[in-house]
XYZ file of C-alpha atoms in Angstrom:
484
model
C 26.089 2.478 -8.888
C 24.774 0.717 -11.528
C 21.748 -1.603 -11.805
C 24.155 -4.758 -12.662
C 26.038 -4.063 -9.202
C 22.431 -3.065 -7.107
C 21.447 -6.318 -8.243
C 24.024 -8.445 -7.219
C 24.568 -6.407 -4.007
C 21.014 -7.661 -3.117
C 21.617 -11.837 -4.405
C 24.359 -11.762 -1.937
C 22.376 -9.517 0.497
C 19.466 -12.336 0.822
C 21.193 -14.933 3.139
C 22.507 -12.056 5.423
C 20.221 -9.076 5.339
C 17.794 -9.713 8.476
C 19.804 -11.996 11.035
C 17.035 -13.071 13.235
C 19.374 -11.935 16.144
C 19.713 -8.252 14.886
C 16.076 -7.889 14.565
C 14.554 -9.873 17.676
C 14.138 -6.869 19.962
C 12.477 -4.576 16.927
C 11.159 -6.074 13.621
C 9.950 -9.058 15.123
C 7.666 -7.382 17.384
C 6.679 -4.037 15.171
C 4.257 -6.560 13.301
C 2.158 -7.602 16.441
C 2.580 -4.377 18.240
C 0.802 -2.998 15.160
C -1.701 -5.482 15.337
C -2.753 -5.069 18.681
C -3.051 -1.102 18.461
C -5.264 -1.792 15.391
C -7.729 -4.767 17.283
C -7.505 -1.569 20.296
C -8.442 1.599 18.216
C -11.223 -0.413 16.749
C -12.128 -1.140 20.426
C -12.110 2.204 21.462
C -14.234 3.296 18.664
C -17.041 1.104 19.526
C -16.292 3.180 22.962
C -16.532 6.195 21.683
C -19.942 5.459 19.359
C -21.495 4.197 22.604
C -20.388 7.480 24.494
C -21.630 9.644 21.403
C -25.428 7.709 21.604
C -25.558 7.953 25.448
C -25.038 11.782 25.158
C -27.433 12.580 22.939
C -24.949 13.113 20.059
C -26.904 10.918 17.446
C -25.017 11.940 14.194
C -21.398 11.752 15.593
C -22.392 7.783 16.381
C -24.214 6.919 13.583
C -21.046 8.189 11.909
C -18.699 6.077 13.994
C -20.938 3.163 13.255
C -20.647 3.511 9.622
C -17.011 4.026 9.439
C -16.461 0.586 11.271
C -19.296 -1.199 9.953
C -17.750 0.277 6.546
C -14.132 -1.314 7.504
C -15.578 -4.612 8.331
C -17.780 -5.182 5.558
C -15.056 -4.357 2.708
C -12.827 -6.616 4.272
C -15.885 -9.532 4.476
C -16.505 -8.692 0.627
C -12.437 -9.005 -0.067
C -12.156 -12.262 1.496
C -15.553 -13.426 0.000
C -13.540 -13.183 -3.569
C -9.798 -13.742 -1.955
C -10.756 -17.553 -0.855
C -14.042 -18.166 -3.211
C -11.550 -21.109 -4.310
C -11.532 -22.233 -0.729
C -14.083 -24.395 1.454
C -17.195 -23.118 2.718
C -15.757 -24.034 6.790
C -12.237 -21.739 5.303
C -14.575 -18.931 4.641
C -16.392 -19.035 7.520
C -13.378 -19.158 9.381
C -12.151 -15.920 7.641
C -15.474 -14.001 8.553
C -15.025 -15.475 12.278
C -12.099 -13.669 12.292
C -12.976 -10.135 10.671
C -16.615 -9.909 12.677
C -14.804 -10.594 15.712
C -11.629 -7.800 15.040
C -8.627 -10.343 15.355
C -8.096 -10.250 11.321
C -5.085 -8.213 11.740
C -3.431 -10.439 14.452
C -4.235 -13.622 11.942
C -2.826 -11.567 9.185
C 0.672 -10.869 11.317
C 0.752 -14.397 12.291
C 0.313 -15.910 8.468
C 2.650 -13.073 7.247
C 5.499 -13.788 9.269
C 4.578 -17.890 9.121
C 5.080 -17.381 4.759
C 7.977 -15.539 5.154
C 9.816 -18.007 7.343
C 9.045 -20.881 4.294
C 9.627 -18.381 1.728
C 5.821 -18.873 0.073
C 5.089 -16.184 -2.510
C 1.173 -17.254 -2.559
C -1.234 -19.262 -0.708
C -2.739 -22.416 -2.204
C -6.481 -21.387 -4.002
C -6.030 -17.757 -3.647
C -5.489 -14.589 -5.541
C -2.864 -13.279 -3.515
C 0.197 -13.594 -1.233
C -0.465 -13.193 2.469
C 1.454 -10.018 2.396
C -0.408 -8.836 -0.337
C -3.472 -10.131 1.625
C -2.436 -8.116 5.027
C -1.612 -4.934 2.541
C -4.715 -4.600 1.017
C -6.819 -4.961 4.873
C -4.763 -2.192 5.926
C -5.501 -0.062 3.315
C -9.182 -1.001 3.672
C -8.938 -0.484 7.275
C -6.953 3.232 6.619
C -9.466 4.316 3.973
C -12.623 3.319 5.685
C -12.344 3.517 9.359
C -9.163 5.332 10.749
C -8.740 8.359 8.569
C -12.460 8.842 8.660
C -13.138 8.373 12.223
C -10.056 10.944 13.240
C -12.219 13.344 11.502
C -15.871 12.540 12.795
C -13.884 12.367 16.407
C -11.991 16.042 15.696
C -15.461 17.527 14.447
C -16.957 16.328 17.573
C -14.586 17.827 19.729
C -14.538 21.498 17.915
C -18.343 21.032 17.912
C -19.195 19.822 21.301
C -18.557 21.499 25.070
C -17.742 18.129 26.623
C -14.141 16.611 25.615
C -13.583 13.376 27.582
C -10.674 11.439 28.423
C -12.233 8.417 26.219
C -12.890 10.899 23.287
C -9.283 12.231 23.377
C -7.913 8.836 23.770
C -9.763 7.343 20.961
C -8.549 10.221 18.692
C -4.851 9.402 19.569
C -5.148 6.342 19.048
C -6.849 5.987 15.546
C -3.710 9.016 14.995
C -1.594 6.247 15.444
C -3.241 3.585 13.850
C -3.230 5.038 10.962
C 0.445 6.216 10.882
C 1.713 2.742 12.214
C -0.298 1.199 9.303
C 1.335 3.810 7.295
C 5.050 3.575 8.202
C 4.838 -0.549 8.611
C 4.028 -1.053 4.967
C 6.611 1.227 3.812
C 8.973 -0.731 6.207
C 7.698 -4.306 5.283
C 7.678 -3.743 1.720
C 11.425 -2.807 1.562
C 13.024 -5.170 4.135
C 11.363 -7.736 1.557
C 14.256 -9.650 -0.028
C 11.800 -11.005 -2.651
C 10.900 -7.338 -3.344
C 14.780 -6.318 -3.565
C 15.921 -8.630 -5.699
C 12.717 -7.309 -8.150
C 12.782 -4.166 -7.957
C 16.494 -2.685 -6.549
C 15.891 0.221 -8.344
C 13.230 1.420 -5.796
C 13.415 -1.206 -2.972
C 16.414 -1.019 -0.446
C 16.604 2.378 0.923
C 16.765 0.663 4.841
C 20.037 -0.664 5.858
C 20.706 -3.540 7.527
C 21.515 -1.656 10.747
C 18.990 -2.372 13.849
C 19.236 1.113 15.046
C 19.563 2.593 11.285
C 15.617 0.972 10.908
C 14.571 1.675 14.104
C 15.301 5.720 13.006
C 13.813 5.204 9.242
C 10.578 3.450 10.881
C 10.457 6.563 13.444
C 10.846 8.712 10.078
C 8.144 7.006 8.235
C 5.612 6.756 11.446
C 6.156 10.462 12.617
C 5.963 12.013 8.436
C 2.569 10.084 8.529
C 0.930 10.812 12.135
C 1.886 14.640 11.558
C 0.221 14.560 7.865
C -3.230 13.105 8.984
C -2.906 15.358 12.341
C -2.844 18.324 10.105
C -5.011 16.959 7.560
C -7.523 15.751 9.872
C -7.975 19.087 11.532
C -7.895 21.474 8.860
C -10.647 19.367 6.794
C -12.704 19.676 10.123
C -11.603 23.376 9.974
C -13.082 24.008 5.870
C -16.242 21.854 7.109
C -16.977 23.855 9.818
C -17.255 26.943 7.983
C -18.960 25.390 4.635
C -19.056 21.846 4.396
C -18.640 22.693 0.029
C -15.435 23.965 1.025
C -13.997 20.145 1.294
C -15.754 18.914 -1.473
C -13.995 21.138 -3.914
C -10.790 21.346 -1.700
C -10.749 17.190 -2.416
C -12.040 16.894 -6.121
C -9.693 19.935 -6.871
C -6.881 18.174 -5.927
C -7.391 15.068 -7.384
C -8.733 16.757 -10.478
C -4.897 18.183 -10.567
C -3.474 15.024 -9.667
C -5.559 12.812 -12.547
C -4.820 15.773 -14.940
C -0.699 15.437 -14.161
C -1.345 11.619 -14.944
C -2.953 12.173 -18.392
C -0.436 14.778 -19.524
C 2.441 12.308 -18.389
C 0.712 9.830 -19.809
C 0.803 7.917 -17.183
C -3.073 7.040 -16.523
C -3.298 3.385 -17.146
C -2.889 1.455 -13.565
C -0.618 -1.540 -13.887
C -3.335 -3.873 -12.660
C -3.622 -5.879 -15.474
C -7.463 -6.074 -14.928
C -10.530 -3.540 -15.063
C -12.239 -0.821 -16.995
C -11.412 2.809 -17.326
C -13.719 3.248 -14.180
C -12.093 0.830 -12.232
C -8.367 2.639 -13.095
C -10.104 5.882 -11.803
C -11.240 4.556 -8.601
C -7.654 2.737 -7.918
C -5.994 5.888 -8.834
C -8.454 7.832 -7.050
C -8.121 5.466 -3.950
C -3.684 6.046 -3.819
C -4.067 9.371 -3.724
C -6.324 9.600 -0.770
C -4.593 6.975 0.970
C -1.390 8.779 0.209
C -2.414 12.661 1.152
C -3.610 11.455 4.767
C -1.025 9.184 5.352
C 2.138 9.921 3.873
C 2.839 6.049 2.970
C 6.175 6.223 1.500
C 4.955 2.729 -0.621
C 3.026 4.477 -2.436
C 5.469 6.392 -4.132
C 5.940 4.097 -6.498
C 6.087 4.740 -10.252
C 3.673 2.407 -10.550
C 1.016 4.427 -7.875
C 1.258 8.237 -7.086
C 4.706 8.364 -8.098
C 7.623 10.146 -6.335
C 7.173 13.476 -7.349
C 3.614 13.848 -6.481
C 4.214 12.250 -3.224
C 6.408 15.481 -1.796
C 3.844 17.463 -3.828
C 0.882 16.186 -1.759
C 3.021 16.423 1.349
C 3.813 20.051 0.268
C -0.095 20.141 -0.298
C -0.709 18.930 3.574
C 1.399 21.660 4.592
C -0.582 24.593 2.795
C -3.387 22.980 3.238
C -2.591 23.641 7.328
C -1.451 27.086 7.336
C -4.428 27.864 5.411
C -6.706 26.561 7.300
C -5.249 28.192 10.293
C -6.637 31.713 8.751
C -10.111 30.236 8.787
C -9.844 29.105 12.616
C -8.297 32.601 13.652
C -10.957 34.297 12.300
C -13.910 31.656 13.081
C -16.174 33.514 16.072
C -17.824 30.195 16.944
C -15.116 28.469 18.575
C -17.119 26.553 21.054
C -14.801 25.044 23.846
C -11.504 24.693 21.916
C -9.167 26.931 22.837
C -8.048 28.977 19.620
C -4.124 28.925 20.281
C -4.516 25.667 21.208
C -5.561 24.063 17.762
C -3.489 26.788 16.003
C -0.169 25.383 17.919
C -1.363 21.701 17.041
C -1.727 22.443 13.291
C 1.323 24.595 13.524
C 3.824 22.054 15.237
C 2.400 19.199 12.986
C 3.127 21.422 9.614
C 6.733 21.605 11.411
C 6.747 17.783 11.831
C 6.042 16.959 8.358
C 8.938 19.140 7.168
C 11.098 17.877 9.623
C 10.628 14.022 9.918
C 10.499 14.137 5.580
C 13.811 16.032 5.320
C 15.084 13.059 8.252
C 14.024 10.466 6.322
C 16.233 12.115 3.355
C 18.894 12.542 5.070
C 19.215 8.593 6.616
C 18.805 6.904 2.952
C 20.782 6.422 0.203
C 21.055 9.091 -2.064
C 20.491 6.816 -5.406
C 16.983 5.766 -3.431
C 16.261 9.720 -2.005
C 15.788 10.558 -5.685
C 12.936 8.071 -5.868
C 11.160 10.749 -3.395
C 11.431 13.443 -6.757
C 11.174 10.755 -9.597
C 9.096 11.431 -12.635
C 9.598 8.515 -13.937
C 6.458 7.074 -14.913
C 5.234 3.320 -14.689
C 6.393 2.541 -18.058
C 9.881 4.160 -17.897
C 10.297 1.649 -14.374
C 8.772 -1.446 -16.145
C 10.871 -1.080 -19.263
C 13.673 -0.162 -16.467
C 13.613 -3.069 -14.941
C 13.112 -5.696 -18.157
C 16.545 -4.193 -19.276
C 17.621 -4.863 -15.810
C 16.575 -8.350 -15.743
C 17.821 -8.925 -20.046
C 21.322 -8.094 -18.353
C 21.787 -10.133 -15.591
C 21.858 -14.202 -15.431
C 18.644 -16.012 -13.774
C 18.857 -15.791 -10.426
C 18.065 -18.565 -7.894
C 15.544 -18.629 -5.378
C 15.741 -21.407 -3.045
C 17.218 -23.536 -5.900
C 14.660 -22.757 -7.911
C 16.269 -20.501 -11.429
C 14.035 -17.789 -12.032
C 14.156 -15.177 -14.478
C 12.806 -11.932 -13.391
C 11.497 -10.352 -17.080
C 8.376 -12.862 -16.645
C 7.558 -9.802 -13.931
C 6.354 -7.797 -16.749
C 3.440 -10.539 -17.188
C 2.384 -9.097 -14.012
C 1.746 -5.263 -15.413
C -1.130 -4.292 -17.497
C 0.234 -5.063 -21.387
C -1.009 -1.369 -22.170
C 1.420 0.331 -20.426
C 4.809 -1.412 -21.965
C 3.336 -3.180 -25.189
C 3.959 -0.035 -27.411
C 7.336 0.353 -25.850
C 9.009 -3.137 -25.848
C 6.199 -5.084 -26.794
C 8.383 -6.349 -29.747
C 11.352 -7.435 -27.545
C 8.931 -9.228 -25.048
C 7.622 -10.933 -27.763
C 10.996 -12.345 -29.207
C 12.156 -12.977 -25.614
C 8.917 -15.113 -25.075
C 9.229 -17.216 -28.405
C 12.760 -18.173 -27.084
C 12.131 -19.168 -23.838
C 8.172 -20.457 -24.017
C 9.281 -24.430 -25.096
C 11.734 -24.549 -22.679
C 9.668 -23.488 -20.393
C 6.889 -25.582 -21.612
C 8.986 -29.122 -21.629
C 10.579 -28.574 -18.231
C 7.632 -26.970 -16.431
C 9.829 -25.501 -13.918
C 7.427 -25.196 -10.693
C 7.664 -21.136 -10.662
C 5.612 -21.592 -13.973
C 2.623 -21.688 -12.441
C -0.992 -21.320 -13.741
C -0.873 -18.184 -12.550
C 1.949 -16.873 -14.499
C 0.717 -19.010 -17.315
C -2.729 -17.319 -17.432
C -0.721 -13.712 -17.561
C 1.130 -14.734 -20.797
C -0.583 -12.511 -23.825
C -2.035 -14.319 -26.634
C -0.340 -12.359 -29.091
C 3.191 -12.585 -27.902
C 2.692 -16.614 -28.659
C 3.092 -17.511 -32.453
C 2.973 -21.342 -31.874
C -0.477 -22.191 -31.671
C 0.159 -25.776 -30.329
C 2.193 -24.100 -27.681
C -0.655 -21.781 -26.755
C -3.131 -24.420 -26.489
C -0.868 -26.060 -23.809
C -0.231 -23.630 -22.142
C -4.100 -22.649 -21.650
C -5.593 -25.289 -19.605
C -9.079 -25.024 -18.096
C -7.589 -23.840 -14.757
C -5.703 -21.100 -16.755
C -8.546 -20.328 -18.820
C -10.437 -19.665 -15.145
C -7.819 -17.740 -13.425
C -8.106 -15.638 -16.831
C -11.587 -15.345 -16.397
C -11.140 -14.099 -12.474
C -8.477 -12.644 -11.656
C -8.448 -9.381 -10.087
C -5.185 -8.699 -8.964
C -1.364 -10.179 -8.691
C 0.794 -11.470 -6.071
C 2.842 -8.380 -5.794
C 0.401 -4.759 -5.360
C 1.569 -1.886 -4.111
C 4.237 -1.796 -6.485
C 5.409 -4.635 -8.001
């Protein structure tokens, strides 16, 4: 199938692919059900740091306190920047709703609400509400959920007492974590907008209700069985030398930074930040992606496909390896030996098993995105061509042509490739654009526009305005992460 005929496929897909009465009893729901175990496992963990202090366990809940104070403060410091456009009553609105843990539930509701209008961006922000939601998650993932699984696990290998609470509160941020995990994945691709960008990676769920329930079970199980194992075989290394992690970690994303260099593949397609800040984002996917298994993230533009199965190959060694340790480990406290070997055992199976499901229920032309080394500039160049081929499309009767996308990637990873083509593509289209000020040229995508793709000074100085010339000046990241 070629990309001509994916593309179309998807035009004509838009107005039918999510009847509202195929997806009532499922998708409409998954959003808040996610929301509510999120506000609950944050709940429980202010639970289970109260049950820590009252037993005398002092570290284990000045642990839990930092992860969530850790969660909560990011995402105060996010919206700080997000709405710094906004009123000071919006603001304090926003960190009304973070300090008292309804966030997500606000961030479901305004999700679903843009969707229905089909807004790409919120007035006097940075960022979709999608985008928004995405990036809290990933927050919440990286700073409270993966984190508190293992301060909870350690405290259960460590301690003699393993309450109801304790077990419950482990479960839960388990789940969490993977429903965070598999509903990005899910939300991400169901996105018609994202389709009809990218078909060359976004599609692979059908427009079956029981074909997505199965993917979504796929995506949710792949992830809950990666952080199980994950979870307890870091708590595993730590218990016997607490070194052991640090150079298990930096080891693999020494490999996995080294694989980007040689691939040359390094630069993040933020276009924004220092070398340091390309690190950390890098840095940041892969950790994100080896304790949660988000299928997103397998984008050429993040971890990429390959790596993905790698790291999940890593999970899986990583398990069976630490299973040696735990066998031979004489202090085992009050956890029954078999019992965590069978755990780490089963949830090695479950990786293989729910990733080689997933394979099997998508299309094979979107199964090889799971192997892919195609790098971030093979997919943006990719998708240009893509875009060169077809006619504008039209977005609630609004033409748009999809090659101003590659405004949205940092210039040094597709300037040396087609930076001459962009250019002459840009000098044809810039007066047009210019005189009729079609109302998808927005400041935004005005401010992307590189200096040296514009020959016409007069042009240029229209085009930069002192509210272009800001956005310049601040922006820190596009409507579409995560991506595209």
């Amino acid at each position: 199938m070629t990309g001509s005929t994916i593309a179309t496929e998807l035009m004509e897909e838009k107005h039918t692919a999510v009847p509202p009465s195929l997806l009532s009893r499922f998708s409409t729901l998954l959003p808040y059900w996610k929301a509510a175990a999120t506000m609950i496992d944050m709940v429980l963990d202010i639970v289970v740091m109260i049950k820590y202090y009252t037993r005398g366990d002092l570290g284990f809940a000045w642990a839990c306190f930092v992860c969530l104070f850790s969660n909560l403060a990011l995402q105060s410091l996010f919206v700080v920047f997000a709405y710094r456009q906004k009123s000071l009553w919006q603001n304090c609105r926003e960190q009304l709703y973070i300090w008292t843990l309804i966030k997500p539930a606000i961030d479901v509701h305004r999700v679903l609400n843009e969707e229905a209008k089909h807004i790409s961006t919120h007035e006097n922000t940075i960022m979709s509400y999608r985008a928004e939601y995405t990036t809290m998650r990933i927050i919440e993932i990286t700073t409270e959920c993966v984190p508190g699984s293992i301060i909870q696990a350690a405290a259960m290998l460590a301690s003699g007492e393993i309450s109801t609470i304790i077990i419950v509160s482990f479960a839960s941020s388990l789940v969490t974590s993977a429903m965070i995990s598999a509903n990005i994945s899910f939300d991400w691709d169901v996105s018609t907008e994202q389709r009809a960008c990218d078909p060359y990676f976004y599609g692979y769920i059908p427009k079956s209700n029981m074909a997505r329930f199965r993917i979504f079970l796929a995506l949710f199980l792949m992830a809950f069985f990666n952080l199980t194992v994950r979870t307890l075989a870091f708590t595993i290394f730590a218990r016997r030398s607490p070194l052991a992690i640090f150079f298990l970690v930096v080891g693999e994303m020494v490999l996995y930074l080294a694989f980007k260099l040689i691939t040359r593949d390094y630069h993040y397609w933020v276009p924004a930040g220092s070398t340091s800040y390309v690190t950390v984002s890098r840095v940041v996917v892969k950790l994100v992606v080896d304790f949660t298994a988000c299928a997103q993230l397998r984008h050429p533009n993040e971890l990429g496909g390959f790596y993905f199965s790698f790291s999940l190959l890593s999970t899986v060694g990583i398990g069976l390896g630490s299973l040696a340790l735990y066998s031979g480990d004489d202090d085992k406290q009050a956890v029954d030996t078999e019992l965590i070997s069978s755990i780490i055992l089963y949830s090695c199976a479950g990786v293989a098993i729910s990733y080689f499901s997933l394979l099997r229920q998508i299309p094979r032309n979107y199964a090889r995105t799971f192997f892919s080394v195609d790098t971030c500039c093979d997919h943006t160049c990719a998708l240009f061509e893509l875009a060169k081929s077809e006619k504008p499309v039209s977005e609630g009767g609004i033409s748009i042509d999809h090659r101003t996308d590659i405004f949205l990637v940092n210039e040094k990873i597709w300037r040396k490739a087609i930076g001459d083509d962009v250019k002459a593509w840009l000098q044809q289209k810039l007066p047009t654009w210019v005189d009729e000020s079609p109302s998808w040229f927005s400041p935004a995508i005005r401010a992307a526009l590189p200096d040296w793709a514009i020959d016409d000074t007069s042009l240029l100085d229209e085009i930069r305005t002192p509210e272009v010339e800001e956005i310049r000046l601040s922006r820190m990241t596009t409507s579409r992460p995560l991506g595209n």
